[in-house]
Short mmCIF file of C-alpha atoms and ligand atoms in Angstrom, two decimals:
data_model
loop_
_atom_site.label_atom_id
_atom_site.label_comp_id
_atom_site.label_asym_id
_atom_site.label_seq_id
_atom_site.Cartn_x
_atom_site.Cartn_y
_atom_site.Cartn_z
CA UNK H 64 2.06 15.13 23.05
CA UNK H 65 1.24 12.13 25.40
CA UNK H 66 4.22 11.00 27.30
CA UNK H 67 2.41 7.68 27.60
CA UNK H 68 2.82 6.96 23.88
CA UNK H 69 5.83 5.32 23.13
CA UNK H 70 7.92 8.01 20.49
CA UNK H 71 7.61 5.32 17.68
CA UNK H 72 5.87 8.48 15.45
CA UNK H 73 6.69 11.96 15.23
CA UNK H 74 3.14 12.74 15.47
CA UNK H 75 1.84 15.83 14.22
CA UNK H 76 -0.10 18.03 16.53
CA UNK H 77 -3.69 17.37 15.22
CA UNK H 78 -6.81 14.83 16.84
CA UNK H 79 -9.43 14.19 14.14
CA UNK H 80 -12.68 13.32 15.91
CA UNK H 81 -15.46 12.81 13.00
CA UNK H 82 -15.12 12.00 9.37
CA UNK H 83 -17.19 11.72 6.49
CA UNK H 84 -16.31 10.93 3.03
CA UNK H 85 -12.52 12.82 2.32
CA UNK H 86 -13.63 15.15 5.22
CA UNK H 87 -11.90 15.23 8.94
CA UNK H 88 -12.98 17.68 11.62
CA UNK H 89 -10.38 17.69 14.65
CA UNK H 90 -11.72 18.59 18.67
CA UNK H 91 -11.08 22.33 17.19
CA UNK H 92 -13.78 21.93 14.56
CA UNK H 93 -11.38 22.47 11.82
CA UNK H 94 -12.45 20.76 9.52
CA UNK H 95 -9.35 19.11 6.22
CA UNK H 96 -9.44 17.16 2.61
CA UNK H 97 -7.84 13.89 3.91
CA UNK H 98 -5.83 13.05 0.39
CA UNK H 99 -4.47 10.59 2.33
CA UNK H 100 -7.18 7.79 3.74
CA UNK H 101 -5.41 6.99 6.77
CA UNK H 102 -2.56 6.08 3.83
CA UNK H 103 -4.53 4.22 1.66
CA UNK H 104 -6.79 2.70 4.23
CA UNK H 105 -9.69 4.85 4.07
CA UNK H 106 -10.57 3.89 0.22
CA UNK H 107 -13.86 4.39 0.97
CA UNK H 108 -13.26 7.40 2.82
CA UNK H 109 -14.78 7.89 6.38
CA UNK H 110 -17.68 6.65 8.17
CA UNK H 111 -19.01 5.07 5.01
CA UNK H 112 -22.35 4.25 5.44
CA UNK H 113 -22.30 0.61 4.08
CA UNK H 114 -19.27 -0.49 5.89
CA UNK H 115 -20.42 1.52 9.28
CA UNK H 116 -24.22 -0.43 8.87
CA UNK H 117 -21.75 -3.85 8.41
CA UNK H 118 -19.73 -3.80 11.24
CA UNK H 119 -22.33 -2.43 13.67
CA UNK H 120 -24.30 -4.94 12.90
CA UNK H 121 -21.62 -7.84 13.40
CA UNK H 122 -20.50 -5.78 16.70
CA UNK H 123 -24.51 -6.84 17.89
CA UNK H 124 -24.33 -10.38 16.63
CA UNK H 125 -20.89 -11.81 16.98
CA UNK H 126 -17.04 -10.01 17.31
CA UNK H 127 -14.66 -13.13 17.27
CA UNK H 128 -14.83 -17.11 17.60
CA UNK H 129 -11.72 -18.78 16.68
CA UNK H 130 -10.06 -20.11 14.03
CA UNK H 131 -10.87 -23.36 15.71
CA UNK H 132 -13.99 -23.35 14.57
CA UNK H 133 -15.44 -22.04 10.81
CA UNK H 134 -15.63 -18.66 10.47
CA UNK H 135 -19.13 -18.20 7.64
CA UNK H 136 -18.11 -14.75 6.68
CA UNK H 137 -14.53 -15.86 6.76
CA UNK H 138 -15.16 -18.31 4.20
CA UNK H 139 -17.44 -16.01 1.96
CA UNK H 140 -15.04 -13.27 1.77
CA UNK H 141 -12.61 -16.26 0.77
CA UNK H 142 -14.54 -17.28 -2.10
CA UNK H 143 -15.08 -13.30 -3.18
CA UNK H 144 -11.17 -12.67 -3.12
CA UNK H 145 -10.34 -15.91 -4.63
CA UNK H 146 -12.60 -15.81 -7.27
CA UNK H 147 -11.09 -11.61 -7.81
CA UNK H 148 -8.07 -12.73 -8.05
CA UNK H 149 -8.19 -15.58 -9.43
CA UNK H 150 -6.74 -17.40 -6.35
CA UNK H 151 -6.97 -20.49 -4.84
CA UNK H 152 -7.05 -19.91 -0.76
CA UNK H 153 -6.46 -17.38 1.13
CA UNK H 154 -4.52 -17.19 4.93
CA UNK H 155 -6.40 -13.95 6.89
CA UNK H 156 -4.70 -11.95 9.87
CA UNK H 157 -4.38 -8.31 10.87
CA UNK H 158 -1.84 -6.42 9.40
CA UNK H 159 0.36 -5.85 6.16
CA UNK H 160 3.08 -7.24 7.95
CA UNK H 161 1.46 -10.26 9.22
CA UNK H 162 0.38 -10.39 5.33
CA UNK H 163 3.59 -10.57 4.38
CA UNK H 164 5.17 -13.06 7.12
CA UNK H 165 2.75 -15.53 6.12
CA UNK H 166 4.16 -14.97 2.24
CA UNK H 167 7.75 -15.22 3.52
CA UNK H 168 7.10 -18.26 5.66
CA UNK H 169 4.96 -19.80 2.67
CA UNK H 170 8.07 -19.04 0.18
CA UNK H 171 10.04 -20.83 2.63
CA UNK H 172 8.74 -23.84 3.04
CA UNK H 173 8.28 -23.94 -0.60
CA UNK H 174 11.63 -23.99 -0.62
CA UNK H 175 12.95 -26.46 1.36
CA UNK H 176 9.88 -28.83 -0.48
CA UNK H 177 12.03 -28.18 -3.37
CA UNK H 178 15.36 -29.53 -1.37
CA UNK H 179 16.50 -26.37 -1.22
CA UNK H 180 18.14 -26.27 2.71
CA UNK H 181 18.57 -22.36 2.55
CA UNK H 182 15.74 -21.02 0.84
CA UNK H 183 16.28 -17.24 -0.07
CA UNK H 184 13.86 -14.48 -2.02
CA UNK H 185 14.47 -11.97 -4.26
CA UNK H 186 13.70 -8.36 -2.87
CA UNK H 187 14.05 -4.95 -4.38
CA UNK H 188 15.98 -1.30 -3.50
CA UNK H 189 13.47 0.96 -2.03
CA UNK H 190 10.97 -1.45 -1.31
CA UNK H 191 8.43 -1.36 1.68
CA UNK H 192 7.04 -4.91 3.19
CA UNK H 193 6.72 -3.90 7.02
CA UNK H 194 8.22 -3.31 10.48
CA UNK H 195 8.12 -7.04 12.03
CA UNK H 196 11.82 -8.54 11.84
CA UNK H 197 11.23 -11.02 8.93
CA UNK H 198 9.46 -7.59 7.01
CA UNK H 199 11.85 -5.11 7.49
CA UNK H 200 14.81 -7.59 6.38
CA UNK H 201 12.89 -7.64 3.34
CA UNK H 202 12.34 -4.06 3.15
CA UNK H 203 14.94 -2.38 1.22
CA UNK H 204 15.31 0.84 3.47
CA UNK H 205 17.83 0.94 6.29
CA UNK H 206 16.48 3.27 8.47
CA UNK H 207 13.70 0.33 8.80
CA UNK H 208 16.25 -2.06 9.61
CA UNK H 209 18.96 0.44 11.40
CA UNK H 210 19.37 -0.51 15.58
CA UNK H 211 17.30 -4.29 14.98
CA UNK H 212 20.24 -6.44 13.77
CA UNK H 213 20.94 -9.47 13.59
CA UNK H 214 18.41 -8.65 10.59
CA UNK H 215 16.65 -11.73 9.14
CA UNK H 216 18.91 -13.87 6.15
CA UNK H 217 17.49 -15.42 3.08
CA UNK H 218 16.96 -12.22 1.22
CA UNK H 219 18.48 -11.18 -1.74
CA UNK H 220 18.17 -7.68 -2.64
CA UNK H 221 18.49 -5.67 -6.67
CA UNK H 222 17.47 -2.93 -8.16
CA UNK H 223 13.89 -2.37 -8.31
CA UNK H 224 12.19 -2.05 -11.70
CA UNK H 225 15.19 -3.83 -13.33
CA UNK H 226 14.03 -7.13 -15.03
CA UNK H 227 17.61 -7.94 -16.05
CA UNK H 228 18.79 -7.43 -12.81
CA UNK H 229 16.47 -10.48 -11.51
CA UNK H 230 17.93 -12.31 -15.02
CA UNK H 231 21.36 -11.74 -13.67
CA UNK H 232 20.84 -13.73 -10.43
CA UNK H 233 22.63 -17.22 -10.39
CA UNK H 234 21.62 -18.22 -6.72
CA UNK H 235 20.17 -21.55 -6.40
CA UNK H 236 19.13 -20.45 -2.68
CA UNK H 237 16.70 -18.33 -4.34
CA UNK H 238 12.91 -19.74 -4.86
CA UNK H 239 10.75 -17.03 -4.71
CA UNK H 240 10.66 -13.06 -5.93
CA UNK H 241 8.71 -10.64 -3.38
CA UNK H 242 8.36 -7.33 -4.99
CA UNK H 243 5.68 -4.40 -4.86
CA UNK H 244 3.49 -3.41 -8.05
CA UNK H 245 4.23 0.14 -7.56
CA UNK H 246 6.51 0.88 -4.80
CA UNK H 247 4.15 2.99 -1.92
CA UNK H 248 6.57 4.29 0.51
CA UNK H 249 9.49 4.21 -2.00
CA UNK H 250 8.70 6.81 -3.57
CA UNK H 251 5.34 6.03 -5.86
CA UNK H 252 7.58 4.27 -7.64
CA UNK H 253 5.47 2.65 -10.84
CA UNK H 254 7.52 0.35 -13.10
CA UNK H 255 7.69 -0.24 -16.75
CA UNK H 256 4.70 -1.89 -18.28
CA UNK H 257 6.25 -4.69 -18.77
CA UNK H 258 8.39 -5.61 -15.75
CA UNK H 259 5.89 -7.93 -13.73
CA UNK H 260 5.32 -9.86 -16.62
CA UNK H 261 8.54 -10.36 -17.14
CA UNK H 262 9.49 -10.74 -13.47
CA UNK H 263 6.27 -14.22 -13.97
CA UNK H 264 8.20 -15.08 -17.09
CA UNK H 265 11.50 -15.65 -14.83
CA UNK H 266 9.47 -17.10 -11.94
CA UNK H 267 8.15 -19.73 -14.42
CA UNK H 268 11.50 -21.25 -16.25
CA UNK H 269 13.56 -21.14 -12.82
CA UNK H 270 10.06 -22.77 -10.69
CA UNK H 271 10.36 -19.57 -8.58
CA UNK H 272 7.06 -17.80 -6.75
CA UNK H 273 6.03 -14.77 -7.56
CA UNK H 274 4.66 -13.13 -4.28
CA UNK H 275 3.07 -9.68 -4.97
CA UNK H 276 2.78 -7.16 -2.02
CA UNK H 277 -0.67 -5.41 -2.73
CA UNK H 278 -0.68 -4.28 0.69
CA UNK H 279 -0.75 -0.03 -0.34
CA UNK H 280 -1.59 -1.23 -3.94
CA UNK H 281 -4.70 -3.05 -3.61
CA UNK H 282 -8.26 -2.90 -3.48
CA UNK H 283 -9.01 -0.46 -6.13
CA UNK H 284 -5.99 2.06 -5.44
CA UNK H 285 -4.61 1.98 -8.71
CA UNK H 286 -7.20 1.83 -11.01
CA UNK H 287 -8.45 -2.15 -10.80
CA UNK H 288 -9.17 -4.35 -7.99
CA UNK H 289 -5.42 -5.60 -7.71
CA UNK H 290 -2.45 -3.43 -9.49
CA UNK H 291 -1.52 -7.07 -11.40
CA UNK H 292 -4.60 -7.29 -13.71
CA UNK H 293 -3.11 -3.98 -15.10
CA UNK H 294 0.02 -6.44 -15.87
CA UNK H 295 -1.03 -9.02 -17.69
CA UNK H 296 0.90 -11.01 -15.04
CA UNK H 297 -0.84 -13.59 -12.50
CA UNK H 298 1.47 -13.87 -8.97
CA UNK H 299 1.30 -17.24 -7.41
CA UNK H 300 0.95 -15.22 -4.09
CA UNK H 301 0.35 -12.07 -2.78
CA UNK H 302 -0.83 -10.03 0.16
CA UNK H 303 -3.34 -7.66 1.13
CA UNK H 304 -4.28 -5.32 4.06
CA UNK H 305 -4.58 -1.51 4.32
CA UNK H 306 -7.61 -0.86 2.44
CA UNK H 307 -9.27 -4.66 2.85
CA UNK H 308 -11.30 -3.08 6.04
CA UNK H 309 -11.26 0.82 5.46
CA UNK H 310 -9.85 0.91 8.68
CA UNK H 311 -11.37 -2.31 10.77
CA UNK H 312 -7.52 -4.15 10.84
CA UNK H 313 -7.78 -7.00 8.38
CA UNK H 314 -4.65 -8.34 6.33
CA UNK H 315 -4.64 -11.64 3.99
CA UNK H 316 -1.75 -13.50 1.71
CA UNK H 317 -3.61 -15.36 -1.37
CA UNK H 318 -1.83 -18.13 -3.40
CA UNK H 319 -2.67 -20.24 -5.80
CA UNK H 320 -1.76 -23.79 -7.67
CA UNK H 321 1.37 -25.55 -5.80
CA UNK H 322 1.94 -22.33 -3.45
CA UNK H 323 -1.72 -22.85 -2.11
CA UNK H 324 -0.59 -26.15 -0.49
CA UNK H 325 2.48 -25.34 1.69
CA UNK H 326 0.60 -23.79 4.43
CA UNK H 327 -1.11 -27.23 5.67
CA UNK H 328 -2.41 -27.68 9.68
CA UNK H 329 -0.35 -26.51 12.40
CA UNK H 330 2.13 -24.30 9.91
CA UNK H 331 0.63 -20.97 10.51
CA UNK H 332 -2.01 -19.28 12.23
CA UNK H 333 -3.40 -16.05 14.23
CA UNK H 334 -6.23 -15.73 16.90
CA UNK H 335 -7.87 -12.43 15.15
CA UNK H 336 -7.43 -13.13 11.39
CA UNK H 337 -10.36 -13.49 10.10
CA UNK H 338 -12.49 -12.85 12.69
CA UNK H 339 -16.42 -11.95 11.97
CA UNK H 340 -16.08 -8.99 12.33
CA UNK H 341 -12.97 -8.12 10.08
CA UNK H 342 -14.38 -10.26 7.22
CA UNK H 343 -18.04 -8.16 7.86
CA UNK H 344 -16.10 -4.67 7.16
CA UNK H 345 -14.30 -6.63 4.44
CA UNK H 346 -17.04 -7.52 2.45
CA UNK H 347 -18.95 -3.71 2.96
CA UNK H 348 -15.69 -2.57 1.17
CA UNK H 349 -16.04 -5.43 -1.74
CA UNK H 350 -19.95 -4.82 -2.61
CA UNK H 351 -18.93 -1.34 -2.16
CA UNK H 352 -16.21 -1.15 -4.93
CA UNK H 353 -18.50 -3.31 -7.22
CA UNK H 354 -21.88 -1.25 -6.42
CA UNK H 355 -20.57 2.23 -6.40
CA UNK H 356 -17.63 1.56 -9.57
CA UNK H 357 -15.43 2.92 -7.42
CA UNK H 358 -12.44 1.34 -9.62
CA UNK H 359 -12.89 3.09 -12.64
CA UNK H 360 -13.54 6.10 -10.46
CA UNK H 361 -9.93 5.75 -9.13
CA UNK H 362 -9.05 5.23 -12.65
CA UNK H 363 -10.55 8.09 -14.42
CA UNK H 364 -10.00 10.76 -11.32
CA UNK H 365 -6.02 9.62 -10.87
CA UNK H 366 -5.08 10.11 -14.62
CA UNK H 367 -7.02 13.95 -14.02
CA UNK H 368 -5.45 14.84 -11.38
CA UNK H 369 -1.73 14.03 -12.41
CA UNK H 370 -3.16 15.78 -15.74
CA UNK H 371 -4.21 18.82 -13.74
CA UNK H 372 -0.85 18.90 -11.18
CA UNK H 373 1.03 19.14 -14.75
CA UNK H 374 -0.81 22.03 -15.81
CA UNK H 375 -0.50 23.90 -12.44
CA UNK H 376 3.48 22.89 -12.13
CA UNK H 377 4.58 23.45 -15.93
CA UNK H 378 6.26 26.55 -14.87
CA UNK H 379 7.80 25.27 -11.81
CA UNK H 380 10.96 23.79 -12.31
CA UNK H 381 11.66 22.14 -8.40
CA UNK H 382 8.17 19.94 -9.55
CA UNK H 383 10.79 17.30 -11.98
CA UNK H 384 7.66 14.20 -12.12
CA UNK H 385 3.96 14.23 -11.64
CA UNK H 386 3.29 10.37 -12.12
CA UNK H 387 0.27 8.27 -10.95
CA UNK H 388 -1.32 5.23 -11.05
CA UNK H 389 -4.71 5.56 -10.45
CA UNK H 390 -5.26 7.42 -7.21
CA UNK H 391 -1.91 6.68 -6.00
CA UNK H 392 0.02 9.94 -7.22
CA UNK H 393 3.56 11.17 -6.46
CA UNK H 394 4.58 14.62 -7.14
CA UNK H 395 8.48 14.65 -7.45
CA UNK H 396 10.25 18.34 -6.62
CA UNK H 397 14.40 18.27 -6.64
CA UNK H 398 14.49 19.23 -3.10
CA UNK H 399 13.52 17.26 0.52
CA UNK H 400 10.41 18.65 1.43
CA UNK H 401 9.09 17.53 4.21
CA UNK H 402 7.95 20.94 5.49
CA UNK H 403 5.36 20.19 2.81
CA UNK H 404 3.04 18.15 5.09
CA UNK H 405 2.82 20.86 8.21
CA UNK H 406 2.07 23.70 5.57
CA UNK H 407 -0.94 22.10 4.11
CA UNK H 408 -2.38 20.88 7.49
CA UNK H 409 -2.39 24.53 8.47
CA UNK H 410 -4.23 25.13 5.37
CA UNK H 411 -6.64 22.56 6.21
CA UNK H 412 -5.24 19.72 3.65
CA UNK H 413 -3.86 16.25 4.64
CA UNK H 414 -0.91 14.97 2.12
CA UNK H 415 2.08 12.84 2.91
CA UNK H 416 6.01 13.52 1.27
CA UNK H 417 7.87 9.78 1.20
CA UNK H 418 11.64 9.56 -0.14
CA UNK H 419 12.19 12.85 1.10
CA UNK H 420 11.04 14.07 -1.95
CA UNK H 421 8.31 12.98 -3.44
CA UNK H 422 4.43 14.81 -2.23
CA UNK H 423 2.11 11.44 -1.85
CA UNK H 424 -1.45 11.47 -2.21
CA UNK H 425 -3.64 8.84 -1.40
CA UNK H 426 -7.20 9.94 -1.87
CA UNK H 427 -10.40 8.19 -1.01
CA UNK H 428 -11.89 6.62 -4.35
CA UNK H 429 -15.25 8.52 -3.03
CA UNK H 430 -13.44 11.70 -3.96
CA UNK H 431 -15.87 14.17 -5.63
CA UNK H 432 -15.02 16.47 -8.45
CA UNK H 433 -15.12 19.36 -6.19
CA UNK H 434 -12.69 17.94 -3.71
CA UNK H 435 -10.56 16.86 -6.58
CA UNK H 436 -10.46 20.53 -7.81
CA UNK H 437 -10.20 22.13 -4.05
CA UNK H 438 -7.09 19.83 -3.82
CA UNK H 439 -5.07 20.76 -7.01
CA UNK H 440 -5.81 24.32 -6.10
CA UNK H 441 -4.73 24.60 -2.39
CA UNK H 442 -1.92 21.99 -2.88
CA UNK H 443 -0.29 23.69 -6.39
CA UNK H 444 -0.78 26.99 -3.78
CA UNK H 445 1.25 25.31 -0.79
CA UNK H 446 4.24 23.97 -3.44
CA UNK H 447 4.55 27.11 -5.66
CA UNK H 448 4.93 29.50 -2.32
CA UNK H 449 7.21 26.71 -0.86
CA UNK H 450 9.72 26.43 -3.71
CA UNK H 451 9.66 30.13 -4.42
CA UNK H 452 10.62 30.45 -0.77
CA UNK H 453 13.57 28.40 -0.69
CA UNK H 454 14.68 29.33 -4.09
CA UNK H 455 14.59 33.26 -2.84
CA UNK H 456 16.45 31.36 0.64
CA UNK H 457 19.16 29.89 -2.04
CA UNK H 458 19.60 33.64 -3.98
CA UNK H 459 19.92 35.44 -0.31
CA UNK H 460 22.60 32.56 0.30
C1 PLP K 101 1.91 -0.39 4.77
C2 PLP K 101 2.60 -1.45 4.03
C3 PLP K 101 3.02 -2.63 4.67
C4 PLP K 101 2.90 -2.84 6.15
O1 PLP K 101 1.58 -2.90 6.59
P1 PLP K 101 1.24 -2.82 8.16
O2 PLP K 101 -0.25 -3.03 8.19
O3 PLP K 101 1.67 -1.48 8.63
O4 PLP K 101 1.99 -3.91 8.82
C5 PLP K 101 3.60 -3.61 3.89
N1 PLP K 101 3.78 -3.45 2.58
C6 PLP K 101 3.40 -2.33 1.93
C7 PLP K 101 3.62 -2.22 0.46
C8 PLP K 101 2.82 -1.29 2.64
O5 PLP K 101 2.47 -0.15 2.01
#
């Protein structure tokens, strides 16, 4: 481990040097099924071809400006998002964070528009929105927040996935709900069908915003371009970043109708965000999803795989939920199980455990059948010898 690295990771002992597709070779050679993309980053997998030929292309023409000036690709990625979505503007910066400070600061000011001299918004148990100060007083985890205190006011926190919770709240602070579709680092936490929709139906009778944070959910992830079109439910905000780039740092917050015109001249801003190059990856990934139907790919393979993990697990009883939304799957044991991740990168196989007990995997939507059926295999392997372990631990106890 480098000493010049400050400990903010507990970094396993592994350097990838060269990827391709869902494949990683370290400076061994070994070579591992990422299942992970960089945690859902890497949609497109490594070294894609389209969004390599993109950015090396920009890198020869033109790496930054300013937001002083107009950024073309800025504003053409702009008008592909918006017209996704369907949005009105969109605010570009770097980071999922960033993302979600301009959403918080946009909610604010909202606010106080409305009169309101303490503006406050709704935020949910379990919930991930980042690790700046205004993001992890959101965030509803307090090892995120534990040692950084004073933490941030004007958040209100309930249950997640709890519609009459939100109901319940008689706060005239409040003015805007932030909330993820499915929670990520929570625990691949996915919601009843119904709960953003009604979560829009609140938003609408008490005039407050409803900010979506797409960050781990979007582009393509679960199944469709954003996790809302799933939800019959349109946000007046929300906020992208891991996978907008696969991997070239790009975040952006998108809102539409009233909430498109708080953020005026001078309110916000960020040197990179948006820069040429960003926006050029951004786009790759964009023609890519649409050229290659990479979304119904995540669809179709995601509701497989948590078909196929049920199979393998039926007969193991520490495995209490497989449950997935498109390629964003959570495999729930009744035990921590951390010990998980180190196993399968000595087998060659790159997973992720969040909520101590829940197995994440985050494939690349370029995952082929054959990786799909390497991964079930190995991974079922890795679990079944892992619980039988500390079951046989347990009996010796
Ligand atoms: C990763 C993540 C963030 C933070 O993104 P950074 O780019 O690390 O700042 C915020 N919200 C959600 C839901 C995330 O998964």
């Amino acid at each position: 481990m480098n000493s010049h690295i400050m400990p903010t990771y507990a970094r396993l002992p592994v350097c990838f040097e060269r990827g391709e597709g869902a494949w990683l070779w370290d400076t061994d050679g070994k070579r591992y099924l990422d299942a992970l993309s960089g945690i859902a980053v890497c949609n497109l997998g490594h070294a894609h071809p389209r969004v390599t030929a993109a950015i090396a292309a920009q890198a020869g023409r033109l790496v930054h400006t300013s937001n002083l000036y107009r950024v073309g690709l800025q504003e053409t990625l702009a008008d592909e998002l918006t017209l996704a979505g369907p949005m009105d503007n969109v605010f570009f910066c770097n980071s999922g964070a960033e993302a979600n400070e301009a959403a918080i600061k946009l909610a604010r000011k909202y606010g106080h528009e409305l009169g309101v001299e303490c503006p406050a918004i709704l935020v949910m148990e379990s919930s991930f929105h980042g690790r700046t100060l205004a993001t992890l007083s959101a965030t509803g985890n307090r090892k995120v927040q534990d040692g950084f205190e004073p933490l941030v006011s004007g958040f209100v926190r309930v249950p997640y996935d709890d519609a009459q919770a939100v109901e319940a709240i008689d706060d005239p602070n409040v003015v805007a709900i932030l909330v993820e579709p499915v929670q990520g680092e929570g625990g691949v936490r996915i919601p009843k069908l119904d709960y953003l929709k009604r979560l829009r139906e609140i938003c609408n009778q008490r005039r407050w915003l409803l900010m979506l944070d797409e960050v781990q959910t979007g582009m393509g992830r679960t199944g469709s371009l954003f996790a809302y079109q799933q939800a019959d439910c349109l946000p007046d905000v929300f906020t992208l970043a891991k996978a907008l780039g696969n991997g070239v740092p790009i975040g952006a917050c998108l809102a539409r109708g009233k909430a498109a015109e708080i953020l005026t001249a001078g309110k916000h801003g960020s040197t990179f965000g948006g820069n040429p190059l960003a926006c050029s990856a951004a786009l790759a990934v964009l023609t890519s999803l649409r050229e290659d139907n990479l979304i119904s790919r995540a669809d179709q393979l995601g509701s497989a795989l948590a078909e196929q993990f049920r199979a393998e697990f039926k007969e193991n009883h520490h495995v209490i939920d497989v449950r997935n939304k498109g390629l964003m799957i959570g495999i729930q044991l009744n035990q921590a199980c951390g010990e998980l991740v180190a196993m399968a990168l000595e087998q060659g196989l790159l997973i992720n455990v969040t909520a101590e007990s829940t197995i994440r995997l985050l494939p690349p939507l370029v995952f082929t059948d054959d990786q799909a059926e390497l991964l079930v295999m190995n991974l079922a392997n890795i679990v079944n010898t892992y619980t039988h372990k500390t079951t046989d631990t347990i009996k010796q106890l």
